[in-house]
Coordinates of C-alpha atoms and ligand atoms in Angstrom, one line a residue:
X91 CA -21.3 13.5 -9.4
X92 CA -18.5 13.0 -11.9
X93 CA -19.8 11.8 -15.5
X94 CA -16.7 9.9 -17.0
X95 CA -13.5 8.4 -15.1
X96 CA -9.9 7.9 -17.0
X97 CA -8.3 5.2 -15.4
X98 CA -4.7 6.3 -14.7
X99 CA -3.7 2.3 -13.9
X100 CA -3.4 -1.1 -15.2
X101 CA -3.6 -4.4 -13.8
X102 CA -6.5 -5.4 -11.1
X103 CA -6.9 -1.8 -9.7
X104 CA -7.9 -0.5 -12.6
X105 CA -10.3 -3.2 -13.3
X106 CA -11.4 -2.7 -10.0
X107 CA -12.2 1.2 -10.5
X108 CA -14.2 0.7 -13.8
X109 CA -16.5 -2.4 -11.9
X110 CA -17.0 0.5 -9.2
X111 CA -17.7 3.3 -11.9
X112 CA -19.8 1.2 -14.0
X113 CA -22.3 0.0 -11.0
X114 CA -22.5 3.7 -10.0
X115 CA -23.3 4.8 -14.0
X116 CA -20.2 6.2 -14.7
X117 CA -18.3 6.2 -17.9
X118 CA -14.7 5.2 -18.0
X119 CA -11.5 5.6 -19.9
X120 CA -9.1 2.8 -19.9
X121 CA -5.4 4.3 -20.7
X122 CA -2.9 1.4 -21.9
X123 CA 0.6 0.6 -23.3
X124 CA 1.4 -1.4 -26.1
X125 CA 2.7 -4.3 -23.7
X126 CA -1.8 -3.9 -23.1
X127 CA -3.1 -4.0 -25.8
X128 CA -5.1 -7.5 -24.9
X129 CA -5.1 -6.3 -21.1
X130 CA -8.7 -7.0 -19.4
X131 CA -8.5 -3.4 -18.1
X132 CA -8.2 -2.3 -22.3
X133 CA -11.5 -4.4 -23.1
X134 CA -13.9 -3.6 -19.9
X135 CA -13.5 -0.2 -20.3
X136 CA -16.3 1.7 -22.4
X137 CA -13.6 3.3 -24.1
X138 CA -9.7 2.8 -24.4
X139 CA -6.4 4.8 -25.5
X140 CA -3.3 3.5 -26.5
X141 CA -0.4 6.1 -24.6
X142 CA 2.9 4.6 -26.0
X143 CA 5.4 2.2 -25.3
X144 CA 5.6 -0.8 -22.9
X145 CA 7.8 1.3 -20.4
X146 CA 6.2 2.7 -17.8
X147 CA 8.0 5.8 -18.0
X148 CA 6.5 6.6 -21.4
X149 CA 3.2 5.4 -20.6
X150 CA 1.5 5.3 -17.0
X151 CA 4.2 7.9 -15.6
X152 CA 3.5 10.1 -18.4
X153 CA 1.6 13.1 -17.0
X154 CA 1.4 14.7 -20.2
X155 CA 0.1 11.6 -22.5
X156 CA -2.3 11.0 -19.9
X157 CA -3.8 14.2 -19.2
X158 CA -4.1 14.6 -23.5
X159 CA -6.2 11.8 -23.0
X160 CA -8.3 13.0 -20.7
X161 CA -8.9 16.2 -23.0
X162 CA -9.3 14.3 -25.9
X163 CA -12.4 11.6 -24.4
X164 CA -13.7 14.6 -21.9
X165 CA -13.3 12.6 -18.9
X166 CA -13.9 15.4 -16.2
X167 CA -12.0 13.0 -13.3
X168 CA -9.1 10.8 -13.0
X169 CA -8.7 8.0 -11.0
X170 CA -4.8 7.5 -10.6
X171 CA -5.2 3.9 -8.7
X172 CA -1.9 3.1 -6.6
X173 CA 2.1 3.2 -7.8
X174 CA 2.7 5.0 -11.1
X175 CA 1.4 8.5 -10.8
X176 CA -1.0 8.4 -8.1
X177 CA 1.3 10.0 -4.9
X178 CA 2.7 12.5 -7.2
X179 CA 1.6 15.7 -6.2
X180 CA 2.4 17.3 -9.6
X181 CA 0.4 15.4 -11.1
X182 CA -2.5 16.6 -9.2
X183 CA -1.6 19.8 -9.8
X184 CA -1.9 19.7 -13.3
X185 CA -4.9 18.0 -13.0
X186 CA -6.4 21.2 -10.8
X187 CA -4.7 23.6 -13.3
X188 CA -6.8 21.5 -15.9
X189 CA -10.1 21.5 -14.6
X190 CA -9.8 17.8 -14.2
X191 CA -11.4 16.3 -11.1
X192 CA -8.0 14.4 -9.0
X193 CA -9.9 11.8 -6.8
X194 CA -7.3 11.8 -4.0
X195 CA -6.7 14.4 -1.8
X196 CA -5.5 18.2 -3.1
X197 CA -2.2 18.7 -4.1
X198 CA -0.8 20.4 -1.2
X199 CA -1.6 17.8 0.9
X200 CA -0.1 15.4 -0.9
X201 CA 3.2 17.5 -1.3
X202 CA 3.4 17.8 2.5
X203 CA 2.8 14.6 3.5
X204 CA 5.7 13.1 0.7
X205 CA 7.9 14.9 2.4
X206 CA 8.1 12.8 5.7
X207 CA 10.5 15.0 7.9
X208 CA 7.7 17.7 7.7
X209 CA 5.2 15.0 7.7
X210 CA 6.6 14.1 11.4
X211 CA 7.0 17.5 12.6
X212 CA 3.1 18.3 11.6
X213 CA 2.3 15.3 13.5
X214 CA 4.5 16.4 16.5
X215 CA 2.7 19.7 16.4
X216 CA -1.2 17.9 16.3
X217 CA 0.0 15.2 19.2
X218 CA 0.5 12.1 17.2
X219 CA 2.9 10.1 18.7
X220 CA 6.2 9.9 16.4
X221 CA 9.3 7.8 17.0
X222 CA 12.3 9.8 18.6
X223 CA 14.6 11.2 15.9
X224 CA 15.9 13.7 14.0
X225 CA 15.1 16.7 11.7
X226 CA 16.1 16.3 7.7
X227 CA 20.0 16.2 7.6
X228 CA 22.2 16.0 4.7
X229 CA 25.1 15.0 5.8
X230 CA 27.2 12.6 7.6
X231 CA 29.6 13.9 10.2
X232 CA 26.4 16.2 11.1
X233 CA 23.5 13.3 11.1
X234 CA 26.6 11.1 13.1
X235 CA 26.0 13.7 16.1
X236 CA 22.1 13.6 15.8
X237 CA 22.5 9.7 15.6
X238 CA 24.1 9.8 19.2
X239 CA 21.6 11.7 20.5
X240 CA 18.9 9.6 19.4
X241 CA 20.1 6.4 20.7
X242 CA 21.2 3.5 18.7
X243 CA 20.4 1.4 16.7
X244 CA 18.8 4.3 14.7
X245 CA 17.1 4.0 11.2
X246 CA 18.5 6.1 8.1
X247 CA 15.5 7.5 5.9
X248 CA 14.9 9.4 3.2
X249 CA 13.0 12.5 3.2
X250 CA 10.8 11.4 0.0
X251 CA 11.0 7.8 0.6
X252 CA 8.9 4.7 1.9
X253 CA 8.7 1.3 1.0
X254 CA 11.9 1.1 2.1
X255 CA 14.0 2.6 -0.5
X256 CA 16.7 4.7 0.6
X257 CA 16.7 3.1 4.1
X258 CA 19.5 1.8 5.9
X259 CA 19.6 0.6 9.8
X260 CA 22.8 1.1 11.6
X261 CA 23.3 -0.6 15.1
X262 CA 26.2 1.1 16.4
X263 CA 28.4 4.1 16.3
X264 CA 31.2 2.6 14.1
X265 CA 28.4 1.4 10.8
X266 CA 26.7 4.9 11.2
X267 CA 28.9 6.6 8.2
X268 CA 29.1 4.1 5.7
X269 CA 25.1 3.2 6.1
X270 CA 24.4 6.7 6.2
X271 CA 26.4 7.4 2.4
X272 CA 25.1 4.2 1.3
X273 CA 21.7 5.6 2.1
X274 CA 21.6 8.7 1.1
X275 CA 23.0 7.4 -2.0
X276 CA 20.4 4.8 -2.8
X277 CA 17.9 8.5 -2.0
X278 CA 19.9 10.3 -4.7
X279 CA 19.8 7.9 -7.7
X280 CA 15.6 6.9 -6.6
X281 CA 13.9 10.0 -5.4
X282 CA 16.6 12.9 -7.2
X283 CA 17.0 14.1 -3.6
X284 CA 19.3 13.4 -1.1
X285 CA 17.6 14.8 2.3
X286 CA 17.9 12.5 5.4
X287 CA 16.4 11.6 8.6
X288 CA 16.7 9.8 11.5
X289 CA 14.7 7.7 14.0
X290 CA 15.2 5.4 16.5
X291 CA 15.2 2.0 15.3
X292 CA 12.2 -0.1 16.8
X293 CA 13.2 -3.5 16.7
X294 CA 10.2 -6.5 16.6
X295 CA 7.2 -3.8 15.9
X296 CA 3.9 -5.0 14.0
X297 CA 3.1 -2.8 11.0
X298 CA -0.2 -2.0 11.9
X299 CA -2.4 0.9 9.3
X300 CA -5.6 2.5 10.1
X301 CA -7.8 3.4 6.7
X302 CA -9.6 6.8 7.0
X303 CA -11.9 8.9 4.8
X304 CA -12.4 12.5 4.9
X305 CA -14.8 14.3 3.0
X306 CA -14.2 18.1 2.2
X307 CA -16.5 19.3 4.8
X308 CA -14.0 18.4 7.4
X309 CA -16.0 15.1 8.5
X310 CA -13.1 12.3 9.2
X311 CA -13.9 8.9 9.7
X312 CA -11.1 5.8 10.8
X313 CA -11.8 2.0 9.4
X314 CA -10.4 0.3 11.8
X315 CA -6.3 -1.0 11.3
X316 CA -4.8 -4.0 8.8
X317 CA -1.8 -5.9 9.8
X318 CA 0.3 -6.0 7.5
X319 CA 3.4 -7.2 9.3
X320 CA 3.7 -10.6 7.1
X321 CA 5.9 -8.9 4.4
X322 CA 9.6 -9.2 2.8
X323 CA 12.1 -6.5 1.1
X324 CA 9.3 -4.2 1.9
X325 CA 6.7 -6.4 -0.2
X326 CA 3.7 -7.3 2.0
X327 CA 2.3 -10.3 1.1
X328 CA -0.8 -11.0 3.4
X329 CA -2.8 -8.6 5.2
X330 CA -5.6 -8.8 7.6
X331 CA -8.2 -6.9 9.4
X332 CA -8.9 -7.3 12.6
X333 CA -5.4 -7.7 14.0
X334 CA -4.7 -9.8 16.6
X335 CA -2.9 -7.2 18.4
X336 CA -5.4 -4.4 18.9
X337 CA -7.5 -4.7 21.7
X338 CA -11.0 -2.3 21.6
X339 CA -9.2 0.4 23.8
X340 CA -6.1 0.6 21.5
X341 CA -8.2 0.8 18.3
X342 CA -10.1 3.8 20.0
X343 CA -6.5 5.1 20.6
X344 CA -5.2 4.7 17.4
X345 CA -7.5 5.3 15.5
X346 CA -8.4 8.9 17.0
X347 CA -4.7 9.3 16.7
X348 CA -5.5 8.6 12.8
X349 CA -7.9 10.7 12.8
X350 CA -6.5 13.5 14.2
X351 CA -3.4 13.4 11.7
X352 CA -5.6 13.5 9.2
X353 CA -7.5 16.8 10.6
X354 CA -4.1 18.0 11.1
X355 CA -3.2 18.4 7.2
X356 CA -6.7 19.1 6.3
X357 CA -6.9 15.7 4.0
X358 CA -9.8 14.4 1.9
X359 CA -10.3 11.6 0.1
X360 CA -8.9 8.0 1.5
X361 CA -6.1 7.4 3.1
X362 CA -3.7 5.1 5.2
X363 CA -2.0 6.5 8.5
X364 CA 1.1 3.9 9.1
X365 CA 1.9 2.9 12.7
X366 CA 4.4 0.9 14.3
X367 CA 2.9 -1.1 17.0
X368 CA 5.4 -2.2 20.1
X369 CA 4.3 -5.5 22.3
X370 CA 3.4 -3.4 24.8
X371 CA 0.8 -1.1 23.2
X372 CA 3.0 1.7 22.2
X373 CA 2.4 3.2 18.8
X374 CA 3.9 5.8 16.8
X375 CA 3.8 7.3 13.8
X376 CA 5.3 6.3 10.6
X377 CA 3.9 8.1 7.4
X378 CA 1.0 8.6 5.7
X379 CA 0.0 7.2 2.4
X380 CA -2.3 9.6 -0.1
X381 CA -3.7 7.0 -2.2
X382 CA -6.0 3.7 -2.2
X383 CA -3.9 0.9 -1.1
X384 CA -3.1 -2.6 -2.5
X385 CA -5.2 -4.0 0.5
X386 CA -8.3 -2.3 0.8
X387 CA -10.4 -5.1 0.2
X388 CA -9.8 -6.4 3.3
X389 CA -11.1 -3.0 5.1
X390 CA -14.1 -3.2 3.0
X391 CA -15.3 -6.6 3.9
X392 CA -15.0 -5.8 7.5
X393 CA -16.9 -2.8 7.7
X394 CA -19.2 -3.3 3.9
X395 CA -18.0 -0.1 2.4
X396 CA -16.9 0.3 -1.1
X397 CA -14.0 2.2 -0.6
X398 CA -13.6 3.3 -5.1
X399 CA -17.2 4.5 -4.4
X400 CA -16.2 6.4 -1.5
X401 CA -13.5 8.1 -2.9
X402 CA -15.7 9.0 -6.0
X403 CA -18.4 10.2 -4.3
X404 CA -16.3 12.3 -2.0
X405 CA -13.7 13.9 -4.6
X406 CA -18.0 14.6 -6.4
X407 CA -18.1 17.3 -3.0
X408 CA -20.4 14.7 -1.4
X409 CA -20.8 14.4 2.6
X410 CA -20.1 11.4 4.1
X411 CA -23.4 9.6 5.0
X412 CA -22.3 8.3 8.5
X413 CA -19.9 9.6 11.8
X414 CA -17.5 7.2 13.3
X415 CA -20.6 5.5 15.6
X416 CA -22.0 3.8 12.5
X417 CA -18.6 2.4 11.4
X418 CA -18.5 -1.0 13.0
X419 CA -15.9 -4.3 12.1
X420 CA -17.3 -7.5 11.5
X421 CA -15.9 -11.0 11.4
X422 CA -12.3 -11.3 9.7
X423 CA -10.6 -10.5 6.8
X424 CA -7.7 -11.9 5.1
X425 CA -5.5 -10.9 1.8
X426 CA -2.9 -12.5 0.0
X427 CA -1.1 -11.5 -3.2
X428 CA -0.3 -13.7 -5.7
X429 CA 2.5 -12.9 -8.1
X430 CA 3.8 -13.9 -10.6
X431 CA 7.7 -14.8 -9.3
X432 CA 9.9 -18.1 -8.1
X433 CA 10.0 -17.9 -4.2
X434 CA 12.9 -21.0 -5.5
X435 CA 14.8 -18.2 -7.3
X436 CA 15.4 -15.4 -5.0
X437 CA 11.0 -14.2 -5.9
X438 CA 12.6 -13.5 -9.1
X439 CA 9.9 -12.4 -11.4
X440 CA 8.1 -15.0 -14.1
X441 CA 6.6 -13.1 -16.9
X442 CA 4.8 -15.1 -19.7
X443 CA 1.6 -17.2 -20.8
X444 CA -1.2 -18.4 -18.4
X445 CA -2.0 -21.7 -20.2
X446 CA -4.2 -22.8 -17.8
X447 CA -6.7 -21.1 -15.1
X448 CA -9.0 -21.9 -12.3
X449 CA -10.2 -19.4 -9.7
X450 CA -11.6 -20.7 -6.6
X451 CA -15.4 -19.0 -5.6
X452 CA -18.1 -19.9 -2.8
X453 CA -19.0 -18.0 0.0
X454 CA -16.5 -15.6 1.5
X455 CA -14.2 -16.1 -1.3
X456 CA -12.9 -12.6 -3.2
X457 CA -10.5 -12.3 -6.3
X458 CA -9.0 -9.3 -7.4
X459 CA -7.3 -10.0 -10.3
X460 CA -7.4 -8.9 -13.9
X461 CA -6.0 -12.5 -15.8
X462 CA -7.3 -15.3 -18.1
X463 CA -6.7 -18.1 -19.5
X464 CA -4.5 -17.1 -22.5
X465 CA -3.6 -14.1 -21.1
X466 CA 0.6 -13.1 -21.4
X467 CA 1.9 -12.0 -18.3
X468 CA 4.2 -8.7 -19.6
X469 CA 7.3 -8.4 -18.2
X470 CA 7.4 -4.6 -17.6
X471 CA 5.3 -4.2 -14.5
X472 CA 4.9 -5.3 -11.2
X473 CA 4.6 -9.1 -10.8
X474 CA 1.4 -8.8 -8.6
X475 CA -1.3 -10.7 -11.1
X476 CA -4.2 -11.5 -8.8
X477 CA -5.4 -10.7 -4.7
X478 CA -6.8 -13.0 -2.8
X479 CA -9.0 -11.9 -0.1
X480 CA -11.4 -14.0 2.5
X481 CA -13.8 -13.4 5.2
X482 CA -15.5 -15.3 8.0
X483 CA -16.7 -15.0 11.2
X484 CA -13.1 -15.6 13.3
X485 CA -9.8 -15.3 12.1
X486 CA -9.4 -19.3 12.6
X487 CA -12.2 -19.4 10.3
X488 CA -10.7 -17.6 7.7
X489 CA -7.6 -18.9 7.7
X490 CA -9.1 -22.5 6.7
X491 CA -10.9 -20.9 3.9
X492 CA -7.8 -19.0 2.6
X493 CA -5.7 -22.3 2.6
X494 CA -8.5 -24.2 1.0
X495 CA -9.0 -21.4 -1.8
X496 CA -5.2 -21.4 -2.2
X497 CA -5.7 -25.4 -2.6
X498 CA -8.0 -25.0 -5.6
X499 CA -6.0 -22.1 -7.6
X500 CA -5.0 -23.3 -10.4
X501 CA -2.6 -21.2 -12.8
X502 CA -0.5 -23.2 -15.1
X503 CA 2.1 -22.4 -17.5
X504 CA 4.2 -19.3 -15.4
X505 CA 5.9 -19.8 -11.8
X506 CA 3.8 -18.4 -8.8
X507 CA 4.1 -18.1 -5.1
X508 CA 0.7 -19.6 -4.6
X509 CA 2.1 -22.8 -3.1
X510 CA 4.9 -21.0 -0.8
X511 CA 1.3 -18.4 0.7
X512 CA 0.0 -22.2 1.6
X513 CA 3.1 -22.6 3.3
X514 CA 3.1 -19.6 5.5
X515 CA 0.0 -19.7 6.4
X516 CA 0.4 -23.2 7.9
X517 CA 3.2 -22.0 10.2
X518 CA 1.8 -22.5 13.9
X519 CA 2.9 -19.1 14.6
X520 CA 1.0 -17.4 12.0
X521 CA -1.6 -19.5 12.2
X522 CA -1.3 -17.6 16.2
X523 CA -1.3 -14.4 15.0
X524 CA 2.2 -14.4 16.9
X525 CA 4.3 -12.4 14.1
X526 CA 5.9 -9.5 13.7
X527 CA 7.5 -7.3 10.9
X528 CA 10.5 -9.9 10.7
X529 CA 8.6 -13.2 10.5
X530 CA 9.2 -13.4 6.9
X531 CA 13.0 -13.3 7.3
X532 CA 13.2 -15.5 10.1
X533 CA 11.4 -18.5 8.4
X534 CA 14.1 -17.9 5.7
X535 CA 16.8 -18.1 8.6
X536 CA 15.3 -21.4 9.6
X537 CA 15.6 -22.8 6.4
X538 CA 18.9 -22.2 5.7
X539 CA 19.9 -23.5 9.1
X540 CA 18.3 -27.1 8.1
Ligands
MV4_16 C1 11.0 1.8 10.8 C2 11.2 0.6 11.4 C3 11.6 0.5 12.8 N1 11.9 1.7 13.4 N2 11.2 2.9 11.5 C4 9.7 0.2 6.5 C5 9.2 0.9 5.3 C6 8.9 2.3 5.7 N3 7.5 2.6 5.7 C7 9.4 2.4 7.1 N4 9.8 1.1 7.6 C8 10.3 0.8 8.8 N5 10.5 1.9 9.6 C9 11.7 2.8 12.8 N6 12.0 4.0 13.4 C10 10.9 -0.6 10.7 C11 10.4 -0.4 9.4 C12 10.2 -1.7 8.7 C13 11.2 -2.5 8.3 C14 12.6 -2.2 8.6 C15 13.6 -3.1 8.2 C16 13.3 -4.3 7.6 C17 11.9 -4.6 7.3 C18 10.9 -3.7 7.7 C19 9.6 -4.0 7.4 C20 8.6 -3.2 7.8 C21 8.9 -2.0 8.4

């Protein structure tokens, strides 16, 4: 097993990795910036190292400062978390090249599967349904041809993207040109590349994601799915698990389909296989995501894993202890994020001082969050503060006690969306399960209409 963990993150995650590393009697490293220096993730750690300035780019995204300070404290693994550093695959190179245990999957892996025009032609070649589209294309008169062949309305993507950047949908022939160079654009200035492809545009799917681990004796395991279809500008903002979507059958289906992509590139560790789900059952394909996700709690209360530990114990060449007959869902999950933002103005970020805080408990009742009363909110980072996440027997069930938690939270003295999740989740449609991936923009629609 490894003997001492740097944390590679900030915020909850990384106070969620050193609760996992402590109960399992591992040391840990906390890195932080000077914007966190009075961070919760700075003080629980059993030791802590200031990597520079408040930017992210000269602190979390610096693979140099952060493998020094793994030398200098002898951690033998890092944890990289999600966002910052923990998808890039040179960074997991250099840890290899290091000696330093990665705990995600090998480098290679995560190369190929960042690239997600190759990404869809492996999963062509192992029989994972993908959407109809296009090989990597770079530029417009060219992808304008593959576009008719497709069918419109087709979806512009780039070949290093996800979450949305670089991604442009155009409906007919006469958009195609100008979405295309806006697109590949966008890919330029975020990603330093400028490869393209196409699919077929689904219109109304659920974004539906099946958790799998794999341990590096070629066991492979699925978790079951998480809807994550209530989200907006590529933000998900609750997710749950079950969905209400996926029958018994389909989750067999899926989730072998999961499985089988994730045989396909030989992965280990944890990961998420994206899907887009049609009304009628059809699934395909979207990308695969090499890292622990923002909403894994809700896969671990329906199935009592601990997913940190898993990935620990399997990037410590352990084999998993159970096949997919012992995996089994129970009862009903449900995340929220809270963050820090006016849903008034636009979502627009509100940094600054929690004056005041109460946390709701009791049974069923999970918070992720690394704040306290006192604590300044930095400006620098993502606005995501705190997770909500509840379980109960049904979905109806949890739904009640997410609204009544959301009730109790109290956190005074910046802006939140804490009141506008209460909303949402008293809409009679979510409150149906009857949503898709554009529910978010159509309750905005609604509004505006009024
Ligand atoms: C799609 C799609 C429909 N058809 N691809 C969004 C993020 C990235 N993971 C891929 N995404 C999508 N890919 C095809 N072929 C719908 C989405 C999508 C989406 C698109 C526009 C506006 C909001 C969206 C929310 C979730 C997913």
């Amino acid at each position: 097993m490894v003997k001492k963990v740097l944390v590679a993150n900030r915020g909850e995650i990384a106070v969620r990795i050193i609760r996992a590393c402590r109960e399992m009697g591992i040391q840990t490293v906390a890195v932080y910036s000077e914007a966190d220096k009075e961070a919760l993730h700075t003080q629980l750690a059993d030791e802590a190292v200031c990597i520079g300035p408040a930017p992210a780019s000269e602190s979390y995204l610096s693979m140099e400062r952060i493998i020094s300070a793994t030398m200098i404290t002898g951690a033998d693994a890092v944890h990289p978390g999600f966002g910052f550093l923990s998808e890039n695959y040179r960074f997991a190179q250099l840890c290899e090249t290091c000696g330093i245990v990665f705990i995600g999957p090998r480098a290679e892996v995560m190369q190929k599967m960042g690239q997600k025009a190759e990404a869809r032609r492996t999963m062509i070649q192992a029989g994972v349904p993908v959407i109809p589209g296009s090989q990597e294309v770079y530029d417009a008169k060219e992808a304008s041809v593959r576009a008719d062949e497709i069918g419109y309305p087709v979806i512009i993507k780039a070949a290093l993207g996800g979450g949305g950047k670089g991604m442009r949908v155009a409906f007919e022939r006469e958009e195609f040109e100008s979405c295309f160079l806006t697109a590949q654009k966008e890919a330029r200035a975020s990603f330093g590349d400028d490869t393209m492809y196409l699919e077929h545009f689904v219109e109304h799917p659920r974004h539906i994601e099946f958790q799998i681990l794999a341990d590096t004796y070629g066991n492979v395991v699925h978790l079951g799915e998480r809807d994550c279809s209530i989200q907006r500008n590529h933000q998900k903002m609750i997710e749950e698990s079950p969905s209400v979507a996926i029958s018994g059958e389909l989750r067999s289906h899926m989730g072998e389909a999961a499985v089988k992509a994730a045989k396909a590139v030989g992965y280990t560790g944890a990961g998420t296989i994206e899907f887009l789900l049609e009304n009628d059952g059809s699934f395909y394909f979207m990308e695969m995501n090499t890292r622990i996700q923002v909403e894994h709690p809700v896969t671990e209360w329906v199935t009592g894993l601990d997913l940190i530990k898993e990935q620990i114990r399997i990037a410590s060449g352990l084999e998993l202890p159970y096949g997919q007959q012992d995996i089994r869902l129970k009862g009903h999950a449900i995340e929220c994020r809270i963050n820090a933002e006016n849903p008034n103005q636009k979502f627009r970020p509100c940094p600054g001082t929690i004056t005041d805080l109460y946390l709701p408990g009791g049974q069923g009742i999970r918070i992720d969050a690394a704040i306290y009363s006192g604590y300044t909110v930095p400006p620098y980072y993502d606005p995501m503060i705190a997770k909500l996440i509840v379980h109960a027997d049904t979905r109806e069930e949890a739904v009640a006690k997410l609204r009544s938690a959301l009730g109790e939270t109290i956190i005074e003295g910046i802006d939140t969306n804490i009141d506008y999740l209460y909303e949402i989740t008293g809409n009679e449609r979510y409150r149906q399960g009857n949503f898709d991936i554009g529910f978010i923009e159509m309750l905005g629609q609604e509004e505006d209409s009024v």
